[in-house]
Coordinates of C-alpha atoms in Angstrom, one line a residue:
Chain A
M1 CA 29.7 44.6 -125.5
T2 CA 33.2 45.6 -126.2
P3 CA 35.5 46.5 -123.3
T4 CA 35.6 50.1 -124.6
S5 CA 31.9 50.7 -124.4
A6 CA 31.8 49.0 -121.0
L7 CA 34.4 51.4 -119.7
S8 CA 32.8 54.5 -121.2
R9 CA 29.5 53.6 -119.6
H10 CA 31.1 54.3 -116.3
S11 CA 32.2 57.8 -117.2
S12 CA 29.7 60.6 -116.9
P13 CA 28.3 62.0 -120.1
K14 CA 30.5 65.1 -119.7
H15 CA 34.2 64.4 -120.0
G16 CA 36.1 64.0 -116.8
S17 CA 37.1 61.2 -114.6
P18 CA 34.6 58.5 -113.9
R19 CA 32.7 59.3 -110.7
H20 CA 34.2 56.7 -108.6
G21 CA 37.0 56.7 -106.1
S22 CA 37.1 57.6 -102.5
P23 CA 36.5 61.2 -101.3
K24 CA 40.3 61.4 -100.8
Q25 CA 41.0 60.5 -104.4
R26 CA 38.4 63.0 -105.5
R27 CA 40.0 65.7 -103.5
Q28 CA 43.4 64.8 -105.0
E29 CA 42.0 65.0 -108.4
A30 CA 40.4 68.4 -107.8
M31 CA 43.7 69.7 -106.4
A32 CA 45.6 68.4 -109.5
G33 CA 43.0 69.9 -111.8
L34 CA 43.3 73.3 -110.2
A35 CA 47.1 73.1 -110.3
F36 CA 47.0 72.3 -114.0
I37 CA 44.9 75.2 -115.0
L38 CA 46.3 77.6 -112.4
P39 CA 49.1 79.3 -114.5
Y40 CA 46.8 80.0 -117.4
A41 CA 43.7 80.8 -115.3
L42 CA 45.6 83.2 -113.0
G43 CA 47.1 85.1 -115.9
T44 CA 43.7 85.3 -117.8
L45 CA 42.0 86.5 -114.6
V46 CA 44.5 89.3 -114.0
F47 CA 45.2 90.4 -117.6
I48 CA 42.0 89.7 -119.5
I49 CA 38.9 89.1 -117.3
G50 CA 39.9 91.7 -114.7
P51 CA 40.5 94.4 -117.3
L52 CA 37.3 93.5 -119.1
V53 CA 35.3 94.1 -115.9
A54 CA 37.5 97.2 -115.1
M55 CA 36.8 98.6 -118.5
L56 CA 33.1 98.6 -117.7
G57 CA 33.9 100.3 -114.4
I58 CA 36.2 102.9 -115.9
S59 CA 33.4 103.8 -118.4
F60 CA 31.6 105.5 -115.5
T61 CA 34.5 107.7 -114.6
S62 CA 36.3 110.7 -116.0
W63 CA 39.9 109.7 -116.1
S64 CA 42.8 110.9 -118.1
L65 CA 46.5 110.2 -117.9
L66 CA 47.4 112.9 -115.4
D67 CA 44.1 112.9 -113.5
T68 CA 42.7 110.7 -110.8
P69 CA 39.5 108.9 -111.7
K70 CA 36.2 110.7 -110.8
Y71 CA 32.9 108.9 -110.8
V72 CA 30.6 110.6 -113.3
G73 CA 27.7 108.2 -113.6
W74 CA 26.3 107.8 -117.1
A75 CA 27.9 111.1 -118.3
N76 CA 30.2 109.3 -120.8
Y77 CA 27.3 107.3 -122.2
H78 CA 25.3 110.5 -122.7
K79 CA 28.2 112.1 -124.4
L80 CA 28.7 109.0 -126.6
V81 CA 25.2 109.0 -128.1
Q82 CA 25.5 112.7 -129.0
D83 CA 29.1 112.4 -130.3
R84 CA 29.0 112.9 -134.1
E85 CA 32.4 111.3 -134.5
F86 CA 31.3 108.2 -132.6
L87 CA 28.2 107.9 -134.6
G88 CA 30.3 108.4 -137.7
S89 CA 32.7 105.6 -136.6
L90 CA 29.7 103.4 -136.0
G91 CA 28.6 104.0 -139.5
V92 CA 32.1 103.4 -140.8
T93 CA 32.2 100.1 -138.8
G94 CA 28.9 99.1 -140.3
L95 CA 29.9 99.9 -143.9
F96 CA 33.3 98.2 -143.4
T97 CA 31.7 95.1 -141.9
L98 CA 29.1 94.9 -144.7
G99 CA 31.7 95.4 -147.4
I100 CA 34.0 92.7 -145.9
L101 CA 31.1 90.3 -145.5
A102 CA 29.8 90.8 -149.1
L103 CA 33.1 90.8 -150.8
N104 CA 34.9 88.2 -148.7
I105 CA 32.2 85.6 -148.8
S106 CA 31.3 85.9 -152.5
A107 CA 35.0 85.9 -153.5
A108 CA 35.8 83.0 -151.2
L109 CA 33.0 80.9 -152.7
G110 CA 34.1 81.8 -156.2
L111 CA 37.7 81.0 -155.4
A112 CA 36.8 77.7 -153.7
N113 CA 35.0 76.6 -156.9
L114 CA 38.1 77.5 -158.9
M115 CA 40.3 75.6 -156.4
N116 CA 38.0 72.6 -156.8
L117 CA 38.7 72.3 -160.5
R118 CA 40.4 69.2 -161.5
L119 CA 43.3 70.7 -163.3
R120 CA 47.0 69.9 -163.4
G121 CA 48.8 72.3 -161.1
I122 CA 45.7 73.5 -159.3
S123 CA 47.6 73.1 -156.0
A124 CA 49.8 76.0 -157.0
F125 CA 46.7 78.1 -157.5
R126 CA 45.6 77.2 -153.9
T127 CA 49.0 78.1 -152.6
I128 CA 49.0 81.5 -154.2
I129 CA 45.5 82.4 -153.1
F130 CA 46.4 81.4 -149.5
S131 CA 49.8 83.0 -149.2
P132 CA 48.6 86.5 -148.3
V133 CA 47.0 84.9 -145.3
V134 CA 50.4 84.1 -143.8
M135 CA 52.0 87.3 -145.1
P136 CA 52.8 89.6 -142.1
V137 CA 50.0 92.1 -141.9
V138 CA 52.0 95.3 -141.6
A139 CA 54.2 94.3 -144.5
W140 CA 51.1 93.6 -146.6
A141 CA 49.5 96.9 -145.6
L142 CA 52.7 98.8 -146.4
V143 CA 53.1 97.3 -149.9
W144 CA 49.6 98.4 -150.7
K145 CA 50.2 101.8 -149.2
F146 CA 53.2 102.1 -151.5
L147 CA 51.2 100.8 -154.5
L148 CA 48.5 103.4 -153.7
Q149 CA 50.7 106.4 -153.3
P150 CA 49.4 109.4 -155.4
Q151 CA 52.2 108.8 -157.9
G152 CA 52.2 105.1 -157.4
P153 CA 51.3 102.4 -160.0
V154 CA 47.6 101.9 -159.2
N155 CA 46.7 105.6 -159.4
S156 CA 49.0 106.2 -162.4
A157 CA 47.2 103.4 -164.2
L158 CA 43.8 104.8 -163.3
Q159 CA 44.9 108.2 -164.4
G160 CA 46.1 106.7 -167.7
L161 CA 42.6 105.2 -168.1
G162 CA 41.1 108.7 -167.8
F163 CA 40.3 108.9 -164.1
Q164 CA 41.8 112.4 -163.6
G165 CA 43.4 112.8 -160.1
A166 CA 42.6 109.2 -159.0
N167 CA 43.9 108.8 -155.5
L168 CA 42.0 105.8 -154.1
L169 CA 43.4 105.6 -150.6
F170 CA 43.6 109.3 -149.7
T171 CA 40.2 110.4 -151.0
P172 CA 37.4 110.2 -148.5
G173 CA 34.9 108.7 -151.0
T174 CA 37.1 105.8 -152.0
A175 CA 39.3 105.2 -149.0
L176 CA 37.0 102.8 -147.1
G177 CA 36.3 100.7 -150.1
T178 CA 40.0 100.5 -150.9
V179 CA 40.8 99.3 -147.4
V180 CA 38.0 96.7 -147.6
V181 CA 39.5 95.3 -150.9
I182 CA 43.0 95.2 -149.4
E183 CA 41.8 93.4 -146.3
V184 CA 39.7 90.9 -148.4
I185 CA 42.6 90.0 -150.6
K186 CA 44.7 89.4 -147.5
S187 CA 42.3 87.1 -145.8
V188 CA 39.9 85.6 -148.3
G189 CA 42.2 82.6 -148.8
L190 CA 41.2 81.3 -145.4
N191 CA 37.5 81.3 -146.1
A192 CA 38.1 79.9 -149.6
V193 CA 39.9 76.9 -148.1
I194 CA 37.1 76.4 -145.6
F195 CA 34.5 76.5 -148.5
L196 CA 36.7 74.2 -150.5
S197 CA 36.7 71.5 -147.9
A198 CA 32.9 71.8 -147.6
L199 CA 32.5 71.5 -151.4
Q200 CA 34.7 68.4 -151.3
G201 CA 32.6 67.0 -148.6
V202 CA 29.4 66.9 -150.7
P203 CA 28.7 63.2 -151.3
K204 CA 29.2 62.2 -154.9
E205 CA 26.2 59.9 -154.8
I206 CA 23.9 62.8 -154.3
L207 CA 25.4 64.7 -157.2
E208 CA 25.0 61.6 -159.4
A209 CA 21.4 61.1 -158.3
A210 CA 20.7 64.7 -159.2
R211 CA 22.3 64.2 -162.6
L212 CA 20.3 61.1 -163.3
D213 CA 17.1 62.9 -162.3
G214 CA 18.0 65.4 -165.0
A215 CA 19.2 68.4 -162.9
G216 CA 21.2 70.9 -164.9
R217 CA 24.5 72.2 -163.7
T218 CA 23.1 75.5 -162.3
Q219 CA 20.2 73.6 -160.7
T220 CA 22.6 71.1 -159.1
Y221 CA 24.7 74.0 -157.8
T222 CA 21.9 76.2 -156.4
R223 CA 19.5 73.4 -155.2
I224 CA 21.9 70.8 -153.9
I225 CA 25.5 72.0 -153.4
L226 CA 24.7 75.3 -151.8
P227 CA 22.1 73.9 -149.3
M228 CA 24.5 71.1 -148.5
I229 CA 27.2 73.5 -147.6
S230 CA 24.9 76.0 -145.7
P231 CA 26.4 75.1 -142.3
T232 CA 29.8 76.2 -143.7
F233 CA 28.2 79.3 -145.1
F234 CA 26.9 80.1 -141.7
L235 CA 30.3 79.4 -140.0
V236 CA 32.1 81.6 -142.5
F237 CA 29.5 84.4 -142.1
V238 CA 29.9 84.4 -138.4
I239 CA 33.7 84.3 -138.3
T240 CA 34.0 86.9 -141.0
L241 CA 31.5 89.2 -139.2
I242 CA 33.2 89.0 -135.8
G243 CA 36.6 89.2 -137.5
A244 CA 35.6 92.4 -139.3
L245 CA 34.7 94.0 -136.0
K246 CA 38.2 93.3 -134.7
V247 CA 40.2 94.7 -137.6
F248 CA 42.6 97.4 -136.5
T249 CA 46.2 97.0 -137.8
P250 CA 45.7 97.2 -141.5
I251 CA 43.4 100.3 -141.2
W252 CA 45.8 102.0 -138.8
V253 CA 48.8 101.3 -141.0
L254 CA 47.1 102.2 -144.3
T255 CA 45.2 105.4 -143.3
G256 CA 45.4 106.0 -139.6
G257 CA 41.6 106.4 -139.7
G258 CA 41.7 109.1 -142.4
P259 CA 41.2 110.9 -144.7
S260 CA 38.8 113.0 -142.5
S261 CA 37.7 110.0 -140.4
A262 CA 36.5 108.1 -143.5
T263 CA 38.1 104.9 -142.2
T264 CA 37.8 105.5 -138.5
T265 CA 36.1 102.3 -137.2
L266 CA 35.1 101.9 -133.6
L267 CA 38.4 100.3 -132.7
V268 CA 40.4 103.1 -134.4
Y269 CA 38.2 105.7 -132.6
M270 CA 38.8 103.9 -129.3
Y271 CA 42.5 103.9 -129.9
K272 CA 42.5 107.6 -130.7
Q273 CA 40.6 108.5 -127.6
G274 CA 42.5 106.2 -125.3
F275 CA 46.1 106.5 -126.5
G276 CA 46.0 109.6 -128.6
F277 CA 44.2 111.9 -126.1
F278 CA 44.6 109.5 -123.1
D279 CA 40.9 110.0 -122.2
F280 CA 40.6 106.6 -120.5
G281 CA 37.0 107.1 -119.4
Y282 CA 35.7 107.9 -122.8
A283 CA 37.8 105.2 -124.5
S284 CA 36.2 102.7 -122.1
V285 CA 32.7 103.7 -123.1
I286 CA 33.6 103.1 -126.8
A287 CA 35.1 99.8 -125.8
A288 CA 31.9 98.9 -123.9
A289 CA 29.8 99.8 -126.9
L290 CA 32.0 97.5 -129.1
F291 CA 31.8 94.8 -126.5
G292 CA 28.0 95.1 -126.6
L293 CA 28.1 94.8 -130.3
I294 CA 30.1 91.6 -130.2
L295 CA 27.8 90.1 -127.6
L296 CA 24.8 91.0 -129.7
T297 CA 26.4 89.4 -132.8
T298 CA 27.2 86.2 -130.8
A299 CA 23.6 86.0 -129.4
L300 CA 22.2 86.6 -132.9
Q301 CA 24.3 83.9 -134.2
W302 CA 22.9 81.3 -131.8
N303 CA 19.4 82.4 -132.7
L304 CA 19.8 82.3 -136.4
R305 CA 21.7 79.1 -136.4
R306 CA 18.7 77.0 -135.7
R307 CA 16.5 78.8 -138.3
L308 CA 18.7 79.3 -141.3
V309 CA 20.9 76.3 -141.5
F310 CA 20.2 72.9 -142.9
Y311 CA 22.0 70.2 -141.1
E312 CA 22.1 66.6 -142.2
E313 CA 20.4 64.2 -139.6
Chain B
M1 CA 36.7 52.6 -161.9
K2 CA 38.4 55.8 -162.9
S3 CA 35.9 56.7 -165.6
E4 CA 33.1 55.9 -163.2
A5 CA 34.6 58.4 -160.7
A6 CA 34.8 61.0 -163.4
A7 CA 31.2 60.3 -164.5
L8 CA 30.1 61.0 -160.9
L9 CA 31.5 64.6 -161.0
P10 CA 29.0 67.3 -161.9
R11 CA 29.3 68.5 -165.4
G12 CA 31.8 71.2 -165.8
Q13 CA 34.2 69.8 -163.3
T14 CA 36.2 67.9 -165.8
P15 CA 37.2 70.7 -168.2
A16 CA 40.3 68.8 -169.3
R17 CA 37.9 66.4 -171.1
R18 CA 36.4 69.3 -173.0
G19 CA 39.5 69.8 -175.1
R20 CA 42.3 72.2 -175.1
P21 CA 40.8 75.6 -175.8
W22 CA 38.6 75.3 -172.8
A23 CA 41.5 74.3 -170.5
L24 CA 43.6 77.1 -171.9
L25 CA 40.8 79.6 -171.1
L26 CA 40.6 78.2 -167.6
Y27 CA 44.3 78.5 -167.0
L28 CA 44.1 82.1 -168.2
T29 CA 41.3 82.9 -165.8
L30 CA 43.2 81.3 -162.9
A31 CA 46.3 83.4 -163.8
V32 CA 44.3 86.6 -163.9
V33 CA 42.7 85.7 -160.6
C34 CA 46.1 85.2 -159.1
L35 CA 47.3 88.7 -159.9
P36 CA 46.0 90.7 -156.9
F37 CA 47.3 88.0 -154.6
L38 CA 50.7 87.5 -156.1
L39 CA 51.6 90.8 -157.6
P40 CA 51.9 92.9 -154.4
M41 CA 54.4 90.4 -153.1
L42 CA 56.4 90.3 -156.3
W43 CA 56.3 94.0 -156.6
M44 CA 57.6 94.3 -153.1
L45 CA 60.5 92.0 -153.8
A46 CA 61.4 93.7 -157.1
S47 CA 61.2 97.2 -155.5
S48 CA 63.4 96.2 -152.6
F49 CA 66.4 96.3 -155.0
K50 CA 65.7 99.8 -156.4
T51 CA 67.0 103.2 -155.6
S52 CA 64.5 105.6 -154.1
G53 CA 64.5 107.5 -157.4
A54 CA 63.6 104.5 -159.5
I55 CA 61.0 103.0 -157.1
F56 CA 57.9 104.3 -158.8
G57 CA 59.2 103.2 -162.2
N58 CA 58.4 99.8 -163.8
P59 CA 59.3 97.4 -161.1
F60 CA 60.1 94.5 -163.4
S61 CA 62.5 96.3 -165.6
L62 CA 65.4 94.9 -163.6
G63 CA 68.6 95.9 -165.4
A64 CA 71.9 94.9 -164.0
A65 CA 72.2 98.3 -162.4
D66 CA 69.0 97.6 -160.5
L67 CA 70.1 94.5 -158.8
R68 CA 71.7 96.2 -155.9
L69 CA 71.7 95.1 -152.3
A70 CA 72.3 98.6 -151.0
N71 CA 68.8 98.8 -149.5
F72 CA 69.3 95.7 -147.5
T73 CA 72.6 96.8 -146.1
E74 CA 71.4 100.3 -145.4
V75 CA 68.5 98.9 -143.3
F76 CA 71.0 97.3 -141.0
T77 CA 73.7 100.0 -140.9
R78 CA 71.7 103.1 -140.6
Y79 CA 68.8 101.9 -138.5
P80 CA 68.6 99.6 -135.4
F81 CA 66.9 97.0 -137.6
A82 CA 69.1 94.2 -136.5
R83 CA 68.3 94.9 -132.9
Q84 CA 64.6 95.0 -133.7
Y85 CA 64.8 91.7 -135.5
L86 CA 66.4 90.2 -132.5
N87 CA 63.7 91.7 -130.3
S88 CA 61.0 90.0 -132.4
L89 CA 62.9 86.7 -132.5
Y90 CA 63.5 86.5 -128.7
I91 CA 59.9 87.5 -127.9
L92 CA 58.8 84.7 -130.2
L93 CA 61.1 82.3 -128.5
I94 CA 59.5 83.1 -125.2
T95 CA 55.8 83.4 -126.2
V96 CA 55.5 80.3 -128.3
P97 CA 57.0 77.7 -125.8
V98 CA 55.2 79.4 -122.9
T99 CA 51.9 79.3 -124.9
L100 CA 52.4 75.6 -125.6
L101 CA 53.2 74.8 -122.0
L102 CA 50.3 76.8 -120.4
S103 CA 47.8 75.7 -123.0
S104 CA 48.6 72.0 -122.8
L105 CA 48.6 72.1 -119.0
A106 CA 45.2 73.9 -118.9
G107 CA 43.9 71.9 -121.8
Y108 CA 44.6 68.6 -119.9
G109 CA 43.1 70.0 -116.7
F110 CA 39.9 71.0 -118.5
A111 CA 39.6 67.8 -120.5
R112 CA 40.5 65.2 -117.9
L113 CA 40.3 66.4 -114.3
R114 CA 37.2 67.2 -112.3
F115 CA 37.5 70.1 -110.0
P116 CA 35.0 72.7 -108.6
G117 CA 34.5 75.7 -110.9
R118 CA 35.7 73.9 -114.0
E119 CA 32.8 74.8 -116.2
F120 CA 32.9 78.5 -115.1
A121 CA 36.7 78.7 -115.6
F122 CA 36.2 77.2 -119.1
L123 CA 33.4 79.8 -119.8
L124 CA 35.9 82.5 -118.9
T125 CA 38.4 81.0 -121.3
L126 CA 35.8 81.1 -124.1
T127 CA 35.1 84.7 -123.2
A128 CA 38.8 85.6 -123.4
M129 CA 38.8 83.9 -126.8
M130 CA 36.0 86.0 -128.2
V131 CA 37.0 89.4 -126.9
P132 CA 39.5 91.3 -129.1
S133 CA 42.5 92.2 -127.0
E134 CA 42.1 95.8 -128.0
L135 CA 38.9 96.2 -125.9
T136 CA 40.8 95.6 -122.6
A137 CA 43.8 97.8 -123.6
V138 CA 43.0 100.7 -121.3
P139 CA 42.9 98.8 -118.0
Q140 CA 45.8 96.7 -119.1
F141 CA 47.8 99.8 -119.8
L142 CA 46.9 101.2 -116.3
I143 CA 48.2 97.9 -114.7
F144 CA 51.5 98.0 -116.5
K145 CA 51.9 101.7 -116.0
T146 CA 51.4 101.2 -112.2
L147 CA 54.0 98.5 -112.3
G148 CA 56.4 100.8 -114.1
L149 CA 56.6 98.3 -117.0
T150 CA 55.6 100.4 -119.9
N151 CA 58.3 100.8 -122.6
T152 CA 59.6 97.3 -121.7
H153 CA 58.9 93.9 -123.4
V154 CA 57.1 92.5 -120.4
P155 CA 53.5 93.7 -121.4
V156 CA 54.1 92.6 -125.0
I157 CA 55.1 89.1 -123.9
V158 CA 52.5 88.7 -121.1
L159 CA 49.6 90.0 -123.2
Q160 CA 50.6 87.8 -126.1
V161 CA 50.5 84.7 -123.9
F162 CA 47.2 85.5 -122.3
S163 CA 45.5 87.2 -125.2
A164 CA 42.9 85.6 -127.5
T165 CA 45.8 83.5 -128.9
G166 CA 46.4 81.9 -125.5
A167 CA 42.7 81.3 -124.9
L168 CA 42.3 79.7 -128.3
A169 CA 45.4 77.5 -127.6
V170 CA 43.8 76.3 -124.4
F171 CA 40.5 75.6 -126.2
L172 CA 42.2 73.6 -129.0
M173 CA 44.4 71.6 -126.6
R174 CA 41.3 70.7 -124.5
Q175 CA 39.5 69.5 -127.6
H176 CA 42.6 67.5 -128.6
F177 CA 42.9 65.8 -125.2
I178 CA 39.2 64.9 -125.2
T179 CA 39.8 62.9 -128.4
L180 CA 42.6 60.7 -126.7
P181 CA 41.2 57.5 -125.3
R182 CA 40.7 57.6 -121.5
E183 CA 42.1 54.0 -121.3
L184 CA 45.5 55.5 -121.8
D185 CA 45.2 57.4 -118.5
E186 CA 43.8 54.4 -116.7
A187 CA 46.6 52.2 -117.9
G188 CA 49.1 54.8 -116.9
R189 CA 47.6 55.2 -113.4
M190 CA 47.7 51.4 -112.9
D191 CA 51.4 51.5 -113.7
G192 CA 51.8 54.0 -110.9
L193 CA 51.9 57.3 -112.8
G194 CA 50.4 60.3 -111.2
Y195 CA 48.4 63.0 -113.0
W196 CA 51.6 64.7 -114.0
G197 CA 53.2 61.5 -115.2
V198 CA 50.1 60.7 -117.4
F199 CA 50.1 64.1 -118.9
W200 CA 53.8 64.4 -119.5
Y201 CA 54.9 60.9 -120.4
L202 CA 51.7 59.5 -122.0
L203 CA 49.5 62.2 -123.5
L204 CA 51.9 64.9 -124.5
P205 CA 54.0 62.7 -126.7
L206 CA 50.7 61.8 -128.6
S207 CA 49.9 65.5 -129.0
R208 CA 52.5 66.6 -131.6
P209 CA 50.0 67.5 -134.3
A210 CA 47.9 69.6 -131.9
L211 CA 51.0 71.2 -130.5
A212 CA 52.1 72.0 -134.1
T213 CA 48.8 73.7 -134.8
V214 CA 49.0 75.8 -131.7
A215 CA 52.7 76.6 -132.3
I216 CA 52.1 77.9 -135.8
F217 CA 49.3 80.3 -135.0
A218 CA 51.1 81.4 -131.8
L219 CA 54.2 82.0 -133.9
L220 CA 52.4 84.0 -136.5
N221 CA 50.5 86.1 -134.0
S222 CA 53.6 86.9 -132.0
W223 CA 55.6 87.8 -135.2
N224 CA 52.7 90.0 -136.4
D225 CA 51.6 91.5 -133.1
Y226 CA 51.2 95.3 -133.7
F227 CA 48.6 96.7 -131.3
N228 CA 50.4 96.1 -127.9
P229 CA 53.9 97.0 -129.1
L230 CA 52.3 100.2 -130.5
I231 CA 51.0 101.1 -127.1
Y232 CA 53.9 100.0 -125.0
L233 CA 57.1 100.4 -126.9
N234 CA 58.4 104.0 -127.5
D235 CA 62.1 103.3 -127.6
E236 CA 63.3 102.6 -131.1
A237 CA 65.8 100.0 -129.8
L238 CA 63.0 98.1 -128.0
M239 CA 60.6 98.1 -131.0
T240 CA 59.6 94.8 -132.7
L241 CA 59.5 94.3 -136.5
P242 CA 55.9 95.4 -137.2
L243 CA 56.7 98.8 -135.7
A244 CA 60.1 98.9 -137.2
L245 CA 58.7 98.7 -140.7
Q246 CA 57.2 102.1 -140.2
R247 CA 60.4 103.8 -139.1
F248 CA 62.1 104.3 -142.4
T249 CA 61.1 107.9 -142.8
D250 CA 62.7 111.3 -143.1
P251 CA 62.2 113.8 -140.2
L252 CA 59.1 115.2 -141.9
G253 CA 57.5 111.7 -142.2
G254 CA 58.2 111.1 -145.8
V255 CA 58.6 107.4 -146.3
F256 CA 61.8 105.9 -147.8
W257 CA 59.9 103.2 -149.7
N258 CA 62.9 101.4 -151.0
L259 CA 64.1 100.8 -147.4
T260 CA 60.6 100.0 -146.2
L261 CA 60.0 97.4 -148.8
A262 CA 63.5 95.8 -148.4
A263 CA 62.8 95.5 -144.7
G264 CA 59.3 94.2 -145.5
V265 CA 61.0 91.4 -147.5
L266 CA 63.2 90.5 -144.6
V267 CA 60.1 90.3 -142.3
A268 CA 57.9 88.4 -144.7
L269 CA 60.4 86.0 -146.2
P270 CA 61.0 83.6 -143.3
V271 CA 57.2 83.3 -142.8
L272 CA 56.4 82.7 -146.4
A273 CA 59.3 80.2 -146.7
A274 CA 58.0 78.3 -143.7
F275 CA 54.6 78.3 -145.2
L276 CA 55.8 76.8 -148.5
L277 CA 57.7 74.1 -146.6
A278 CA 54.8 73.2 -144.3
Q279 CA 51.7 74.3 -146.3
K280 CA 49.4 71.6 -144.9
Q281 CA 50.2 72.4 -141.3
F282 CA 49.9 76.1 -141.9
I283 CA 46.5 75.8 -143.5
E284 CA 45.2 73.5 -140.9
S285 CA 46.5 75.7 -138.1
L286 CA 45.0 78.9 -139.6
A287 CA 41.7 77.2 -140.4
A288 CA 41.5 76.0 -136.8
S289 CA 42.4 79.4 -135.4
G290 CA 40.1 81.1 -137.8
T291 CA 37.0 79.0 -137.3
K292 CA 37.4 78.7 -133.5
G293 CA 38.6 82.1 -132.7

């Protein structure tokens, strides 16, 4: 038995100091631990966890900037389920999320396969695909807003191709899709890199065995490589899904939620209610709904993880 | 050995071996795929030199007359852009070191020390990591309004430090400290170091890569922070860069695109340059923050 394993046998399975030492030492350790986390924990309690709880409380009040809060029970929630604009924003959030998921994941996988090519200079390709990820988001959104001006290059080109009056970003029918594409180009590099490292992690022996057994290229890809990287698939799916629910800045900069609410997601709607109309009670209900949605997604993720994903071992 | 390695690759992964036309076609595909990623940035750069009249013309027809720096000087002389640049810089210089300090302290506490309520406190950290900061905006606003701190940098800094960024930093530092061998601590303790000494003199010097990971995404999140400045900063002189970029407008709201894009270049350039210099660290950091956050 090596000294290392002998030592680690003493520590409890969870990390932390070994459970020995006098009560006094244990108390000292506890005090030190509390002291170490105190600055962060205090701030989080006051500025994040407290407000999270308060948000749920405020959702039962009628409260605007100049008013004092009044308890109104479930009134805000009743209003919420009948509010066409809210239901609309729920639909927009759903479409936006679906669009991001479909486009981002398929593009990321495609890009990862390209990045995995053994070509001279392929690292330059990786750099280029990744660079929008580090580009400041407002600058990125503004360049696209410029490119998508009615008289700007994208619409001019489309009009040249015969699409009369093309105005992608400022027409209700195409605005949401356009925002999705801009957001995917910005962020797909990250998922692509994650897929790339998964592709590179597929053991070569397995691929060789498949080849010797006469598997074709497509077969190898769909029957071996894809199942092997399914944990990564799942990870990418979850982070992209939760990420899509959190998108605010590019939408706000590109369209402000318009035209005619076509890009008003839940967060945009919450911002409008809370900081446009300063209706704190109603904004909090919307926030509570989004919070519920995030909790639901997280719970679903844990449930699906066991059933859908192939793990080695 | 080399040929054996190549033989192990699935067919199609060694296009170079299939002869030139095939490789050429692949390079062409890659170049086309690059366009939507690269072109907006190049377009921004080219347009930042143009007059507002020429801005919707062909951006890459850069004649000598087009290479003018007037936009860049105008941004500084006619707008408080210099002030706003300094605002973003000094906020960054506070939020990043504070995030590093708080997260390594808490990360060490969570990873190494046993105290009552530890699991619960860590659960709250995970919650803070998951919840988008926008959700808690209303109560936070009410706190800072009560304290009379709206339209100051205080909420912007405080919320940056304790937002999902901060929670993620704590999580990553904890994961990092768990990987360091406990024997280090014990050796340090035998040499008479206290908990602080072990943390500061032994473990922290071994944590440079983890600290770099945290520093990079904290830096990017601070530089790009938009939502909280949007809520709290009304004064033009107090605004940070992401807000400043939207201030180059005429009184009716018409955008001066030449100025906007020139300012955009000034905001993006340092970040993109840093990325090119330290690509590996940037990608690692963003992958860590993306997959954990």
